[in-house]
């Protein structure tokens, strides 16, 4: 049985990522990388990465990430549609570039995903609070993590704290690492 995300009594797979979600990941992302945001939606995450000086570009449903050849990039960072998280995860491993997928903590569950994690490995950056996603039909918040592979993080699981001073979140010695 497939479960769909239900928030505010609305079944929906189109929730936009708030920009602050990237603050937990930013200290670990190489500023020299060309980043592909392959499920950009309205572009919140893409535009925020660009505003911080990252070389990022985005595609959405007009360029099907799952069935099209991969774009030239050094890293993939996205909040995939959760109904397709298995396919996005599998495709990211297949492409073989570093990636960070913002997914619910329940994405640790499931035979198929666990088989992939055992085969390739996975790291987690777990925010210190639930992320509040945005939609035309309302808001939704739940426990998520950045599921990362090929990105150098100091341990396999990081319980990240959002910085008090936003500017500090993007330094190598960020309080987000403490």
mmCIF file of C-alpha atoms in Angstrom:
data_model
loop_
_atom_site.group_PDB
_atom_site.id
_atom_site.type_symbol
_atom_site.label_atom_id
_atom_site.label_comp_id
_atom_site.label_asym_id
_atom_site.label_seq_id
_atom_site.Cartn_x
_atom_site.Cartn_y
_atom_site.Cartn_z
ATOM 1 C CA UNK A 1 0.000 0.000 0.000
ATOM 2 C CA UNK A 2 1.319 3.459 -0.938
ATOM 3 C CA UNK A 3 0.898 6.246 1.597
ATOM 4 C CA UNK A 4 0.408 9.841 0.550
ATOM 5 C CA UNK A 5 1.340 12.882 2.579
ATOM 6 C CA UNK A 6 -1.738 14.288 4.286
ATOM 7 C CA UNK A 7 -1.510 17.737 5.832
ATOM 8 C CA UNK A 8 -4.383 19.982 6.817
ATOM 9 C CA UNK A 9 -6.661 17.157 5.591
ATOM 10 C CA UNK A 10 -5.344 17.594 2.041
ATOM 11 C CA UNK A 11 -3.570 14.839 0.090
ATOM 12 C CA UNK A 12 -0.831 16.549 -1.902
ATOM 13 C CA UNK A 13 2.652 15.951 -3.265
ATOM 14 C CA UNK A 14 3.341 19.599 -4.116
ATOM 15 C CA UNK A 15 4.818 21.264 -1.056
ATOM 16 C CA UNK A 16 7.530 23.883 -1.505
ATOM 17 C CA UNK A 17 10.746 23.863 0.491
ATOM 18 C CA UNK A 18 11.293 26.829 2.803
ATOM 19 C CA UNK A 19 14.701 28.406 2.293
ATOM 20 C CA UNK A 20 15.888 27.835 5.866
ATOM 21 C CA UNK A 21 15.934 24.058 5.226
ATOM 22 C CA UNK A 22 19.121 24.589 3.204
ATOM 23 C CA UNK A 23 20.863 26.244 6.173
ATOM 24 C CA UNK A 24 21.308 22.819 7.777
ATOM 25 C CA UNK A 25 23.022 21.465 4.650
ATOM 26 C CA UNK A 26 24.990 24.518 3.481
ATOM 27 C CA UNK A 27 28.097 24.060 5.689
ATOM 28 C CA UNK A 28 28.836 20.771 3.903
ATOM 29 C CA UNK A 29 28.327 21.886 0.294
ATOM 30 C CA UNK A 30 31.353 22.804 -1.788
ATOM 31 C CA UNK A 31 30.942 26.342 -3.165
ATOM 32 C CA UNK A 32 32.788 25.263 -6.330
ATOM 33 C CA UNK A 33 30.201 22.631 -7.214
ATOM 34 C CA UNK A 34 27.621 23.065 -9.961
ATOM 35 C CA UNK A 35 24.380 22.061 -8.245
ATOM 36 C CA UNK A 36 21.329 20.618 -9.965
ATOM 37 C CA UNK A 37 18.004 21.214 -8.191
ATOM 38 C CA UNK A 38 16.024 18.630 -10.167
ATOM 39 C CA UNK A 39 12.587 19.082 -8.555
ATOM 40 C CA UNK A 40 12.624 22.837 -8.108
ATOM 41 C CA UNK A 41 8.895 23.542 -7.941
ATOM 42 C CA UNK A 42 8.552 27.308 -7.471
ATOM 43 C CA UNK A 43 12.330 27.640 -7.085
ATOM 44 C CA UNK A 44 12.584 28.532 -3.373
ATOM 45 C CA UNK A 45 15.575 26.285 -2.744
ATOM 46 C CA UNK A 46 17.235 27.084 -6.084
ATOM 47 C CA UNK A 47 16.942 30.843 -5.668
ATOM 48 C CA UNK A 48 18.184 30.682 -2.087
ATOM 49 C CA UNK A 49 21.260 28.654 -3.073
ATOM 50 C CA UNK A 50 21.999 31.191 -5.816
ATOM 51 C CA UNK A 51 21.592 34.099 -3.372
ATOM 52 C CA UNK A 52 24.279 32.469 -1.210
ATOM 53 C CA UNK A 53 26.679 32.318 -4.156
ATOM 54 C CA UNK A 54 26.227 28.697 -5.206
ATOM 55 C CA UNK A 55 26.351 27.833 -8.909
ATOM 56 C CA UNK A 56 22.925 26.202 -9.075
ATOM 57 C CA UNK A 57 20.418 25.493 -11.825
ATOM 58 C CA UNK A 58 17.024 23.856 -11.718
ATOM 59 C CA UNK A 59 14.564 21.725 -13.615
ATOM 60 C CA UNK A 60 11.119 20.472 -12.737
ATOM 61 C CA UNK A 61 8.401 18.441 -14.441
ATOM 62 C CA UNK A 62 9.280 19.885 -17.864
ATOM 63 C CA UNK A 63 12.522 17.845 -17.671
ATOM 64 C CA UNK A 64 11.698 14.494 -16.133
ATOM 65 C CA UNK A 65 14.556 13.686 -13.772
ATOM 66 C CA UNK A 66 13.592 10.033 -13.640
ATOM 67 C CA UNK A 67 13.458 9.262 -17.367
ATOM 68 C CA UNK A 68 15.764 11.875 -18.957
ATOM 69 C CA UNK A 69 19.552 11.712 -19.174
ATOM 70 C CA UNK A 70 21.247 13.448 -16.233
ATOM 71 C CA UNK A 71 22.259 17.076 -16.618
ATOM 72 C CA UNK A 72 25.921 18.049 -16.232
ATOM 73 C CA UNK A 73 26.480 18.791 -12.546
ATOM 74 C CA UNK A 74 28.717 18.071 -9.576
ATOM 75 C CA UNK A 75 25.950 17.552 -7.036
ATOM 76 C CA UNK A 76 22.172 17.056 -6.828
ATOM 77 C CA UNK A 77 20.229 18.836 -4.081
ATOM 78 C CA UNK A 78 16.447 18.648 -3.962
ATOM 79 C CA UNK A 79 13.278 18.016 -2.009
ATOM 80 C CA UNK A 80 11.813 15.247 -4.194
ATOM 81 C CA UNK A 81 8.103 14.546 -4.479
ATOM 82 C CA UNK A 82 7.614 12.113 -1.620
ATOM 83 C CA UNK A 83 5.394 9.811 -3.658
ATOM 84 C CA UNK A 84 8.459 9.284 -5.896
ATOM 85 C CA UNK A 85 11.183 9.288 -3.241
ATOM 86 C CA UNK A 86 12.229 5.685 -3.965
ATOM 87 C CA UNK A 87 12.691 6.412 -7.658
ATOM 88 C CA UNK A 88 14.573 9.677 -6.961
ATOM 89 C CA UNK A 89 16.869 7.945 -4.480
ATOM 90 C CA UNK A 90 17.589 5.086 -6.885
ATOM 91 C CA UNK A 91 18.237 7.512 -9.773
ATOM 92 C CA UNK A 92 20.616 9.594 -7.651
ATOM 93 C CA UNK A 93 22.668 6.515 -6.758
ATOM 94 C CA UNK A 94 22.618 5.490 -10.427
ATOM 95 C CA UNK A 95 23.934 8.899 -11.555
ATOM 96 C CA UNK A 96 26.793 8.532 -9.072
ATOM 97 C CA UNK A 97 27.187 12.236 -8.192
ATOM 98 C CA UNK A 98 27.053 13.512 -4.604
ATOM 99 C CA UNK A 99 23.475 14.185 -3.571
ATOM 100 C CA UNK A 100 21.311 15.545 -0.770
ATOM 101 C CA UNK A 101 17.606 14.719 -0.708
ATOM 102 C CA UNK A 102 15.332 16.350 1.854
ATOM 103 C CA UNK A 103 12.990 13.542 2.853
ATOM 104 C CA UNK A 104 10.862 12.536 5.841
ATOM 105 C CA UNK A 105 12.630 10.513 8.512
ATOM 106 C CA UNK A 106 10.293 7.660 7.587
ATOM 107 C CA UNK A 107 12.369 7.338 4.399
ATOM 108 C CA UNK A 108 14.700 5.242 6.559
ATOM 109 C CA UNK A 109 11.986 2.588 6.426
ATOM 110 C CA UNK A 110 11.173 0.305 3.538
ATOM 111 C CA UNK A 111 12.852 -2.776 2.128
ATOM 112 C CA UNK A 112 13.829 -1.184 -1.179
ATOM 113 C CA UNK A 113 15.361 1.935 0.409
ATOM 114 C CA UNK A 114 17.161 -0.082 3.061
ATOM 115 C CA UNK A 115 18.628 -2.315 0.355
ATOM 116 C CA UNK A 116 19.969 0.821 -1.377
ATOM 117 C CA UNK A 117 21.341 2.249 1.899
ATOM 118 C CA UNK A 118 23.124 -1.022 2.663
ATOM 119 C CA UNK A 119 24.567 -1.251 -0.844
ATOM 120 C CA UNK A 120 25.737 2.369 -1.253
ATOM 121 C CA UNK A 121 25.633 3.937 2.212
ATOM 122 C CA UNK A 122 23.822 7.064 3.388
ATOM 123 C CA UNK A 123 24.418 9.946 5.774
ATOM 124 C CA UNK A 124 21.808 11.995 7.610
ATOM 125 C CA UNK A 125 21.694 15.636 8.602
ATOM 126 C CA UNK A 126 18.735 15.886 10.948
ATOM 127 C CA UNK A 127 17.431 19.398 11.660
ATOM 128 C CA UNK A 128 16.726 20.391 15.258
ATOM 129 C CA UNK A 129 13.125 21.216 14.368
ATOM 130 C CA UNK A 130 10.474 20.101 11.930
ATOM 131 C CA UNK A 131 10.548 21.785 8.524
ATOM 132 C CA UNK A 132 7.368 23.666 7.640
ATOM 133 C CA UNK A 133 6.612 23.070 3.970
ATOM 134 C CA UNK A 134 4.395 25.459 1.987
ATOM 135 C CA UNK A 135 1.534 24.872 -0.415
ATOM 136 C CA UNK A 136 -1.286 26.811 -1.992
ATOM 137 C CA UNK A 137 -3.609 24.661 0.115
ATOM 138 C CA UNK A 138 -1.848 25.113 3.427
ATOM 139 C CA UNK A 139 1.226 24.271 5.423
ATOM 140 C CA UNK A 140 2.647 20.980 6.553
ATOM 141 C CA UNK A 141 5.425 20.247 9.013
ATOM 142 C CA UNK A 142 7.041 16.995 10.006
ATOM 143 C CA UNK A 143 10.401 15.495 10.906
ATOM 144 C CA UNK A 144 12.769 15.406 7.947
ATOM 145 C CA UNK A 145 16.448 14.924 7.247
ATOM 146 C CA UNK A 146 18.883 15.625 4.470
ATOM 147 C CA UNK A 147 19.777 12.164 3.162
ATOM 148 C CA UNK A 148 23.289 12.640 1.785
ATOM 149 C CA UNK A 149 25.701 10.523 -0.209
ATOM 150 C CA UNK A 150 29.113 11.562 -1.550
ATOM 151 C CA UNK A 151 29.068 14.724 0.576
ATOM 152 C CA UNK A 152 31.735 14.909 3.251
ATOM 153 C CA UNK A 153 30.126 15.153 6.662
ATOM 154 C CA UNK A 154 31.938 14.592 9.989
ATOM 155 C CA UNK A 155 29.787 11.615 11.019
ATOM 156 C CA UNK A 156 27.151 9.415 9.438
ATOM 157 C CA UNK A 157 24.400 11.074 11.478
ATOM 158 C CA UNK A 158 24.433 14.757 12.383
ATOM 159 C CA UNK A 159 21.891 16.329 14.686
ATOM 160 C CA UNK A 160 22.143 19.825 13.249
ATOM 161 C CA UNK A 161 21.244 23.005 15.043
ATOM 162 C CA UNK A 162 20.105 26.041 13.085
ATOM 163 C CA UNK A 163 22.387 28.994 13.621
ATOM 164 C CA UNK A 164 21.214 31.962 15.652
ATOM 165 C CA UNK A 165 23.106 34.268 13.275
ATOM 166 C CA UNK A 166 22.128 33.294 9.711
ATOM 167 C CA UNK A 167 25.457 34.508 8.277
ATOM 168 C CA UNK A 168 27.348 31.996 10.408
ATOM 169 C CA UNK A 169 25.441 29.041 8.944
ATOM 170 C CA UNK A 170 27.497 29.214 5.801
ATOM 171 C CA UNK A 171 30.987 29.226 7.287
ATOM 172 C CA UNK A 172 33.160 26.128 7.433
ATOM 173 C CA UNK A 173 33.270 26.238 11.236
ATOM 174 C CA UNK A 174 29.558 26.746 11.586
ATOM 175 C CA UNK A 175 27.651 26.467 14.862
ATOM 176 C CA UNK A 176 25.442 24.109 12.843
ATOM 177 C CA UNK A 177 28.292 21.608 13.199
ATOM 178 C CA UNK A 178 28.315 21.802 16.989
#
